[in-house]
Amino acid sequence: MRRSVVLGAGHFLPEKCLTNADMALIVDTTDEWIVERTGIRQRHIASEGETTSMLATRAAQAALADAGIDANSIDLIVLATATPDHTFPSTATQVQAALGITGGAAFDVHAVCSGFVYALTTADNFLKAGSAQRALVIGAETFSRILDWTDRTTCVLFGDGAGAVVLEAQDGQGTNADSGVLCTHLRSDGRHLDKLYVDGGPSATKTTGHLRMEGKEVFRHAVTNLAETVEEAFKRAGITAADVQWFVPHQANRRIIDATAKKLGIDPAHVVITVDQHGNTSAASIPLALSVAWHDGRIRKGDLVLIEAMGGGFTWGSALIRW
Ligand code: UT7
């Protein structure tokens, strides 16, 4: 059985960083409110002219260096973003060009905060089918560009950044002991557009628009949907929470992460948290957290890692990876 094995991971964050104290100078908020309700302490913000493809390229370069492979051996780039450089072409093709790759295929996937789980699943299926041999899977966002900076209920929550992993198709035994992606689960339910959306777009308004969210409603659905998708992964793999070394959830809100972990009986000591440092970076949050935990030595070769996310659409999903 072919498996998509992780060869390396990398990430990139813009230099500019806004603390909660900085946010309190922009909107009517406090450090106490933001920390208590979300766990966020700071977020990185792309500077003028620093685009999603630039962040993604830096993350991809870091992942390629970590994997110790040449960019030109990549024959698939799947990039998750809801904040592309342009309406078209895809941001993935811009990254492909910046990396000097002229072969293979590159395209974007769009599932907002679940984007990385969708991108990883897509790449995994290409590799397993033999349609590609080595893939770059990237999550990259510049949400700062679509925030309404006068709306305190949303602008304090998000940040910019990018993360990437390199996957390679290798032969496995078809058991949980294999290295690589062991299983993936994707879900969506399009009835919930009004709860989390951007009020613009090329076809609807010919504008970019701003992010709008009914936070409480999203929170409620998130805990239920995330628990469901993780339980599905456990069931499919025939494992329990105790078998997983690291839970790397989408980093939207510390309270969502804690509530989901509690519901699933996950030990908080096994949960990777970066939302305090990065805010919610949408599709970039999971690969950012994976890269941080890999490079600081928490995630080790052979560890069982579970990722899960939920975002606009609604979309949600999970993946189990033997690192
Ligand atoms: O990644 C994609 C998915 N997104 C998410 O997962 C986000 C899910 N939702 C959440 O994380 C939370 O619902 C929020 C963090 C967005 C909000 O937390 P909450 O505990 O649900 O607060 P709330 O919306 O019920 O607001 C409570 C109060 C309100 O004041 P009143 O009406 O009680 O007087 C808000 O106006 O907090 C007020 N408030 C703020 N106060 C200070 C809202 N935003 C702020 C703020 N600073 N930034």
CSV table of C-alpha atoms and ligand atoms in Angstrom, one decimal:
chain,number,residue,atom,x,y,z
A,1,MET,CA,0.0,0.0,0.0
A,2,ARG,CA,1.3,3.4,-0.9
A,3,ARG,CA,1.5,5.9,2.0
A,4,SER,CA,2.2,9.7,1.9
A,5,VAL,CA,5.2,10.0,4.2
A,6,VAL,CA,6.2,13.3,5.8
A,7,LEU,CA,9.8,14.2,4.7
A,8,GLY,CA,9.9,17.7,6.4
A,9,ALA,CA,8.0,20.7,7.6
A,10,GLY,CA,8.6,24.5,7.7
A,11,HIS,CA,6.8,27.7,8.5
A,12,PHE,CA,7.1,31.5,8.1
A,13,LEU,CA,5.6,34.4,10.0
A,14,PRO,CA,5.7,38.0,9.0
A,15,GLU,CA,8.0,40.1,11.1
A,16,LYS,CA,5.4,42.6,12.2
A,17,CYS,CA,3.6,41.5,15.4
A,18,LEU,CA,0.6,43.1,17.1
A,19,THR,CA,0.1,42.4,20.8
A,20,ASN,CA,-3.3,42.7,22.5
A,21,ALA,CA,-2.1,46.0,23.9
A,22,ASP,CA,-1.6,47.1,20.3
A,23,MET,CA,-5.1,45.9,19.4
A,24,ALA,CA,-6.5,48.0,22.3
A,25,LEU,CA,-5.2,51.1,20.5
A,26,ILE,CA,-7.1,50.1,17.3
A,27,VAL,CA,-10.5,49.0,18.8
A,28,ASP,CA,-12.4,49.1,22.1
A,29,THR,CA,-10.9,45.9,23.6
A,30,THR,CA,-8.5,44.8,26.4
A,31,ASP,CA,-5.8,42.2,26.8
A,32,GLU,CA,-7.9,40.6,29.6
A,33,TRP,CA,-10.9,40.1,27.3
A,34,ILE,CA,-8.9,38.7,24.4
A,35,VAL,CA,-6.8,36.3,26.6
A,36,GLU,CA,-9.8,35.1,28.7
A,37,ARG,CA,-12.1,34.6,25.7
A,38,THR,CA,-9.6,33.3,23.1
A,39,GLY,CA,-6.2,32.6,24.6
A,40,ILE,CA,-4.6,34.9,22.0
A,41,ARG,CA,-1.8,37.2,23.2
A,42,GLN,CA,-0.3,38.4,19.8
A,43,ARG,CA,-0.6,37.9,16.1
A,44,HIS,CA,1.7,38.4,13.1
A,45,ILE,CA,0.6,40.8,10.4
A,46,ALA,CA,1.9,40.9,6.8
A,47,SER,CA,3.3,44.3,5.9
A,48,GLU,CA,2.3,46.3,2.8
A,49,GLY,CA,3.2,44.3,-0.3
A,50,GLU,CA,3.9,41.0,1.6
A,51,THR,CA,1.5,38.6,-0.1
A,52,THR,CA,0.2,35.2,0.7
A,53,SER,CA,2.4,33.6,-2.0
A,54,MET,CA,5.5,35.3,-0.4
A,55,LEU,CA,4.7,33.8,3.0
A,56,ALA,CA,3.9,30.4,1.4
A,57,THR,CA,7.2,30.4,-0.6
A,58,ARG,CA,9.2,31.0,2.6
A,59,ALA,CA,7.4,28.2,4.4
A,60,ALA,CA,7.9,25.9,1.4
A,61,GLN,CA,11.6,26.7,1.2
A,62,ALA,CA,11.9,25.9,5.0
A,63,ALA,CA,10.1,22.6,4.5
A,64,LEU,CA,12.2,21.6,1.5
A,65,ALA,CA,15.4,22.4,3.5
A,66,ASP,CA,14.1,20.4,6.4
A,67,ALA,CA,13.4,17.5,4.0
A,68,GLY,CA,16.8,17.9,2.4
A,69,ILE,CA,15.4,17.7,-1.1
A,70,ASP,CA,15.6,19.8,-4.2
A,71,ALA,CA,12.6,21.9,-5.2
A,72,ASN,CA,12.6,20.4,-8.7
A,73,SER,CA,11.8,16.9,-7.3
A,74,ILE,CA,8.3,18.2,-6.3
A,75,ASP,CA,5.7,17.2,-8.8
A,76,LEU,CA,2.6,18.5,-6.9
A,77,ILE,CA,1.8,21.6,-5.0
A,78,VAL,CA,-1.5,21.9,-3.2
A,79,LEU,CA,-2.0,25.2,-1.4
A,80,ALA,CA,-4.8,26.0,1.0
A,81,THR,CA,-5.8,29.6,1.2
A,82,ALA,CA,-8.9,31.8,1.4
A,83,THR,CA,-6.7,34.9,0.9
A,84,PRO,CA,-5.1,34.4,-2.5
A,85,ASP,CA,-2.8,37.0,-4.1
A,86,HIS,CA,-5.1,37.3,-7.0
A,87,THR,CA,-8.6,36.1,-7.9
A,88,PHE,CA,-6.6,34.1,-10.5
A,89,PRO,CA,-4.2,32.5,-11.2
A,90,SER,CA,-3.9,30.3,-8.2
A,91,THR,CA,-1.4,31.2,-5.4
A,92,ALA,CA,0.0,27.7,-5.8
A,93,THR,CA,1.3,28.5,-9.3
A,94,GLN,CA,2.9,31.7,-7.9
A,95,VAL,CA,4.7,29.6,-5.3
A,96,GLN,CA,5.7,27.1,-8.0
A,97,ALA,CA,7.3,29.9,-10.1
A,98,ALA,CA,9.0,31.4,-7.0
A,99,LEU,CA,10.6,28.0,-6.2
A,100,GLY,CA,11.8,27.6,-9.8
A,101,ILE,CA,9.7,24.5,-10.4
A,102,THR,CA,8.4,24.2,-14.0
A,103,GLY,CA,7.1,20.6,-13.9
A,104,GLY,CA,4.2,18.9,-12.3
A,105,ALA,CA,1.0,20.5,-11.2
A,106,ALA,CA,0.1,23.3,-8.7
A,107,PHE,CA,-3.4,24.4,-7.6
A,108,ASP,CA,-5.2,25.9,-4.6
A,109,VAL,CA,-7.9,24.4,-2.5
A,110,HIS,CA,-10.4,26.5,-0.6
A,111,ALA,CA,-11.9,25.3,2.6
A,112,VAL,CA,-11.1,28.3,4.8
A,113,CYS,CA,-9.9,27.2,8.3
A,114,SER,CA,-10.1,23.5,7.3
A,115,GLY,CA,-8.1,24.2,4.2
A,116,PHE,CA,-4.9,22.4,5.3
A,117,VAL,CA,-6.8,19.2,6.1
A,118,TYR,CA,-8.5,19.4,2.7
A,119,ALA,CA,-5.1,20.1,1.0
A,120,LEU,CA,-3.4,17.2,2.8
A,121,THR,CA,-6.3,14.8,1.9
A,122,THR,CA,-6.1,15.9,-1.7
A,123,ALA,CA,-2.3,15.4,-1.9
A,124,ASP,CA,-2.5,12.1,-0.1
A,125,ASN,CA,-5.0,10.8,-2.6
A,126,PHE,CA,-2.8,11.9,-5.6
A,127,LEU,CA,0.2,10.2,-4.0
A,128,LYS,CA,-1.7,7.0,-3.2
A,129,ALA,CA,-3.1,6.9,-6.7
A,130,GLY,CA,0.3,7.2,-8.2
A,131,SER,CA,-0.5,10.5,-9.9
A,132,ALA,CA,2.4,12.2,-8.2
A,133,GLN,CA,5.5,11.2,-6.2
A,134,ARG,CA,6.4,14.2,-4.1
A,135,ALA,CA,4.1,16.9,-2.9
A,136,LEU,CA,4.3,20.2,-1.1
A,137,VAL,CA,1.2,20.8,1.0
A,138,ILE,CA,0.9,24.4,2.1
A,139,GLY,CA,-1.4,26.5,4.2
A,140,ALA,CA,-0.9,30.2,3.8
A,141,GLU,CA,-3.1,33.2,4.7
A,142,THR,CA,-3.1,37.0,4.9
A,143,PHE,CA,-6.4,37.4,6.8
A,144,SER,CA,-5.4,40.8,7.9
A,145,ARG,CA,-6.4,42.0,4.4
A,146,ILE,CA,-10.0,40.9,4.8
A,147,LEU,CA,-10.6,42.0,8.3
A,148,ASP,CA,-12.9,44.9,9.3
A,149,TRP,CA,-10.4,46.7,11.5
A,150,THR,CA,-13.3,48.6,13.1
A,151,ASP,CA,-15.1,45.4,14.2
A,152,ARG,CA,-13.7,44.3,17.6
A,153,THR,CA,-15.6,41.0,17.5
A,154,THR,CA,-13.4,39.7,14.6
A,155,CYS,CA,-10.3,41.8,14.1
A,156,VAL,CA,-8.6,40.7,17.3
A,157,LEU,CA,-8.9,37.0,16.4
A,158,PHE,CA,-6.9,36.6,13.3
A,159,GLY,CA,-3.3,36.7,12.1
A,160,ASP,CA,-1.1,36.0,9.0
A,161,GLY,CA,1.4,33.2,8.4
A,162,ALA,CA,2.2,30.1,6.4
A,163,GLY,CA,3.3,26.5,7.0
A,164,ALA,CA,4.2,23.6,4.7
A,165,VAL,CA,5.0,19.9,4.7
A,166,VAL,CA,6.7,17.8,2.1
A,167,LEU,CA,5.1,14.4,1.4
A,168,GLU,CA,6.6,11.5,-0.5
A,169,ALA,CA,4.8,8.4,-1.8
A,170,GLN,CA,6.4,5.3,-0.2
A,171,ASP,CA,5.4,1.7,0.2
A,172,GLY,CA,3.8,0.7,3.5
A,173,GLN,CA,2.3,-2.5,5.0
A,174,GLY,CA,-1.3,-1.0,5.3
A,175,THR,CA,-1.2,-1.0,9.1
A,176,ASN,CA,-1.1,1.7,11.8
A,177,ALA,CA,2.6,1.0,12.2
A,178,ASP,CA,3.2,2.5,8.7
A,179,SER,CA,4.8,6.0,8.4
A,180,GLY,CA,2.7,8.6,6.7
A,181,VAL,CA,-0.9,9.6,6.4
A,182,LEU,CA,-3.0,6.8,7.9
A,183,CYS,CA,-6.5,8.1,7.3
A,184,THR,CA,-8.3,11.4,6.5
A,185,HIS,CA,-11.9,12.5,7.0
A,186,LEU,CA,-13.5,15.5,5.3
A,187,ARG,CA,-17.0,16.9,5.9
A,188,SER,CA,-19.0,20.0,4.8
A,189,ASP,CA,-22.4,21.5,5.3
A,190,GLY,CA,-23.1,24.5,3.1
A,191,ARG,CA,-26.2,25.6,5.0
A,192,HIS,CA,-24.1,27.7,7.3
A,193,LEU,CA,-22.8,30.5,5.0
A,194,ASP,CA,-24.3,33.3,7.1
A,195,LYS,CA,-22.4,32.3,10.3
A,196,LEU,CA,-18.9,32.8,8.8
A,197,TYR,CA,-18.3,34.4,5.5
A,198,VAL,CA,-16.7,37.3,3.6
A,199,ASP,CA,-19.2,39.9,2.3
A,200,GLY,CA,-17.6,40.3,-1.0
A,201,GLY,CA,-16.3,38.3,-4.0
A,202,PRO,CA,-15.7,38.6,-7.7
A,203,SER,CA,-19.0,37.2,-8.8
A,204,ALA,CA,-21.3,38.6,-6.1
A,205,THR,CA,-20.0,42.1,-5.5
A,206,LYS,CA,-16.8,42.6,-7.6
A,207,THR,CA,-15.1,43.5,-4.3
A,208,THR,CA,-12.9,41.6,-1.9
A,209,GLY,CA,-15.1,42.1,1.1
A,210,HIS,CA,-14.6,41.7,4.8
A,211,LEU,CA,-14.9,38.7,7.2
A,212,ARG,CA,-18.2,38.5,9.1
A,213,MET,CA,-18.8,35.9,11.9
A,214,GLU,CA,-21.5,34.9,14.4
A,215,GLY,CA,-18.8,33.8,16.9
A,216,LYS,CA,-21.1,32.1,19.4
A,217,GLU,CA,-22.8,30.0,16.7
A,218,VAL,CA,-19.5,29.0,15.1
A,219,PHE,CA,-18.1,28.0,18.6
A,220,ARG,CA,-21.1,25.8,19.2
A,221,HIS,CA,-20.8,23.9,15.9
A,222,ALA,CA,-17.0,23.7,16.2
A,223,VAL,CA,-16.9,21.7,19.4
A,224,THR,CA,-19.6,19.2,18.1
A,225,ASN,CA,-18.2,18.8,14.6
A,226,LEU,CA,-14.6,18.5,15.7
A,227,ALA,CA,-15.5,15.8,18.3
A,228,GLU,CA,-17.4,13.9,15.6
A,229,THR,CA,-14.5,14.0,13.0
A,230,VAL,CA,-11.9,12.9,15.6
A,231,GLU,CA,-14.1,10.1,16.8
A,232,GLU,CA,-14.5,9.0,13.2
A,233,ALA,CA,-10.7,8.9,12.9
A,234,PHE,CA,-10.3,6.9,16.1
A,235,LYS,CA,-12.9,4.4,14.9
A,236,ARG,CA,-11.4,4.0,11.5
A,237,ALA,CA,-7.9,3.5,12.9
A,238,GLY,CA,-9.1,1.3,15.8
A,239,ILE,CA,-7.4,3.5,18.3
A,240,THR,CA,-8.2,5.7,21.4
A,241,ALA,CA,-7.0,9.1,22.5
A,242,ALA,CA,-4.3,7.4,24.6
A,243,ASP,CA,-2.6,6.1,21.4
A,244,VAL,CA,-2.0,9.6,20.0
A,245,GLN,CA,1.2,11.4,20.9
A,246,TRP,CA,0.2,14.8,19.6
A,247,PHE,CA,-3.1,16.5,18.9
A,248,VAL,CA,-2.6,19.4,16.6
A,249,PRO,CA,-5.9,21.2,16.3
A,250,HIS,CA,-6.8,24.2,14.2
A,251,GLN,CA,-5.9,27.2,16.4
A,252,ALA,CA,-9.0,29.3,16.5
A,253,ASN,CA,-9.7,29.7,20.1
A,254,ARG,CA,-8.1,28.1,23.2
A,255,ARG,CA,-11.5,27.5,24.7
A,256,ILE,CA,-12.6,25.5,21.6
A,257,ILE,CA,-9.4,23.5,21.8
A,258,ASP,CA,-9.8,22.8,25.5
A,259,ALA,CA,-13.5,21.9,25.2
A,260,THR,CA,-12.9,19.5,22.3
A,261,ALA,CA,-10.0,17.8,24.1
A,262,LYS,CA,-12.1,17.4,27.3
A,263,LYS,CA,-15.0,16.0,25.3
A,264,LEU,CA,-12.7,13.4,23.7
A,265,GLY,CA,-10.7,12.6,26.8
A,266,ILE,CA,-7.5,14.0,25.4
A,267,ASP,CA,-4.7,14.8,27.9
A,268,PRO,CA,-4.0,18.6,27.6
A,269,ALA,CA,-0.3,17.8,27.9
A,270,HIS,CA,-0.5,16.1,24.5
A,271,VAL,CA,-2.1,19.1,22.7
A,272,VAL,CA,0.0,21.6,20.7
A,273,ILE,CA,-1.1,25.2,21.3
A,274,THR,CA,0.1,28.1,19.2
A,275,VAL,CA,-3.0,30.3,19.1
A,276,ASP,CA,-1.5,32.4,21.9
A,277,GLN,CA,1.4,33.4,19.6
A,278,HIS,CA,-0.2,33.3,16.2
A,279,GLY,CA,-3.9,34.0,16.6
A,280,ASN,CA,-6.2,32.3,14.2
A,281,THR,CA,-4.2,32.0,10.9
A,282,SER,CA,-7.0,29.9,9.2
A,283,ALA,CA,-5.5,27.4,6.7
A,284,ALA,CA,-2.0,28.1,8.0
A,285,SER,CA,-2.6,27.3,11.6
A,286,ILE,CA,-2.2,23.5,11.5
A,287,PRO,CA,1.0,23.4,9.4
A,288,LEU,CA,2.4,26.3,11.5
A,289,ALA,CA,1.7,24.3,14.7
A,290,LEU,CA,3.1,21.1,13.2
A,291,SER,CA,6.3,22.8,12.1
A,292,VAL,CA,6.7,24.6,15.5
A,293,ALA,CA,6.2,21.3,17.4
A,294,TRP,CA,8.5,19.4,15.0
A,295,HIS,CA,11.3,21.9,15.2
A,296,ASP,CA,11.2,22.3,19.0
A,297,GLY,CA,11.4,18.6,19.4
A,298,ARG,CA,7.9,17.8,20.7
A,299,ILE,CA,6.9,15.8,17.6
A,300,ARG,CA,9.4,13.0,16.9
A,301,LYS,CA,9.8,10.6,14.1
A,302,GLY,CA,7.3,7.7,14.6
A,303,ASP,CA,4.8,9.8,16.7
A,304,LEU,CA,1.1,9.4,15.9
A,305,VAL,CA,-0.2,12.9,15.2
A,306,LEU,CA,-3.9,13.9,14.9
A,307,ILE,CA,-4.9,17.1,13.1
A,308,GLU,CA,-8.4,18.5,13.0
A,309,ALA,CA,-10.1,21.7,11.9
A,310,MET,CA,-13.4,23.4,11.3
A,311,GLY,CA,-14.1,26.5,9.3
A,312,GLY,CA,-16.4,28.5,7.0
A,313,GLY,CA,-18.9,26.7,4.9
A,314,PHE,CA,-19.0,24.9,7.3
A,315,THR,CA,-16.2,22.6,6.5
A,316,TRP,CA,-14.4,20.3,8.9
A,317,GLY,CA,-12.1,17.3,9.0
A,318,SER,CA,-9.3,15.3,10.5
A,319,ALA,CA,-6.3,13.3,9.6
A,320,LEU,CA,-4.1,10.8,11.4
A,321,ILE,CA,-0.4,10.9,10.5
A,322,ARG,CA,2.4,8.6,11.6
A,323,TRP,CA,5.2,11.3,11.5
B,1,UT7,O1,-11.5,29.5,12.7
B,1,UT7,C1,-12.8,29.5,12.1
B,1,UT7,C2,-13.8,29.4,13.1
B,1,UT7,N1,-13.9,30.5,14.0
B,1,UT7,C3,-14.0,30.2,15.3
B,1,UT7,O2,-13.8,29.1,15.7
B,1,UT7,C4,-14.4,31.3,16.3
B,1,UT7,C5,-15.5,30.8,17.2
B,1,UT7,N2,-16.0,31.7,18.1
B,1,UT7,C6,-15.2,32.2,19.2
B,1,UT7,O3,-14.1,31.9,19.2
B,1,UT7,C7,-15.9,33.1,20.2
B,1,UT7,O4,-17.3,33.0,20.0
B,1,UT7,C8,-15.4,34.6,20.1
B,1,UT7,C9,-14.0,34.7,20.7
B,1,UT7,C10,-15.5,35.1,18.7
B,1,UT7,C11,-16.3,35.4,21.0
B,1,UT7,O5,-16.3,34.9,22.4
B,1,UT7,P1,-17.7,34.8,23.1
B,1,UT7,O6,-17.4,34.3,24.5
B,1,UT7,O7,-18.6,34.0,22.3
B,1,UT7,O8,-18.2,36.3,23.3
B,1,UT7,P2,-19.5,37.0,22.7
B,1,UT7,O9,-19.5,37.1,21.2
B,1,UT7,O10,-20.7,36.4,23.4
B,1,UT7,O11,-19.3,38.4,23.3
B,1,UT7,C12,-19.4,38.7,24.7
B,1,UT7,C13,-19.3,40.2,25.0
B,1,UT7,C14,-20.2,41.0,24.1
B,1,UT7,O12,-20.6,42.1,24.9
B,1,UT7,P3,-22.1,42.1,25.6
B,1,UT7,O13,-23.1,42.0,24.5
B,1,UT7,O14,-22.1,40.9,26.5
B,1,UT7,O15,-22.2,43.4,26.3
B,1,UT7,C15,-19.3,41.6,23.1
B,1,UT7,O16,-19.8,42.8,22.5
B,1,UT7,O17,-17.9,40.6,24.6
B,1,UT7,C16,-18.0,41.7,23.8
B,1,UT7,N3,-16.9,41.7,22.9
B,1,UT7,C17,-15.7,42.2,23.2
B,1,UT7,N4,-15.2,42.9,24.3
B,1,UT7,C18,-14.0,43.3,24.3
B,1,UT7,C19,-16.8,41.1,21.7
B,1,UT7,N5,-15.5,41.3,21.2
B,1,UT7,C20,-14.8,42.0,22.1
B,1,UT7,C21,-13.5,42.4,22.2
B,1,UT7,N6,-13.1,43.1,23.3
B,1,UT7,N7,-12.6,42.2,21.2
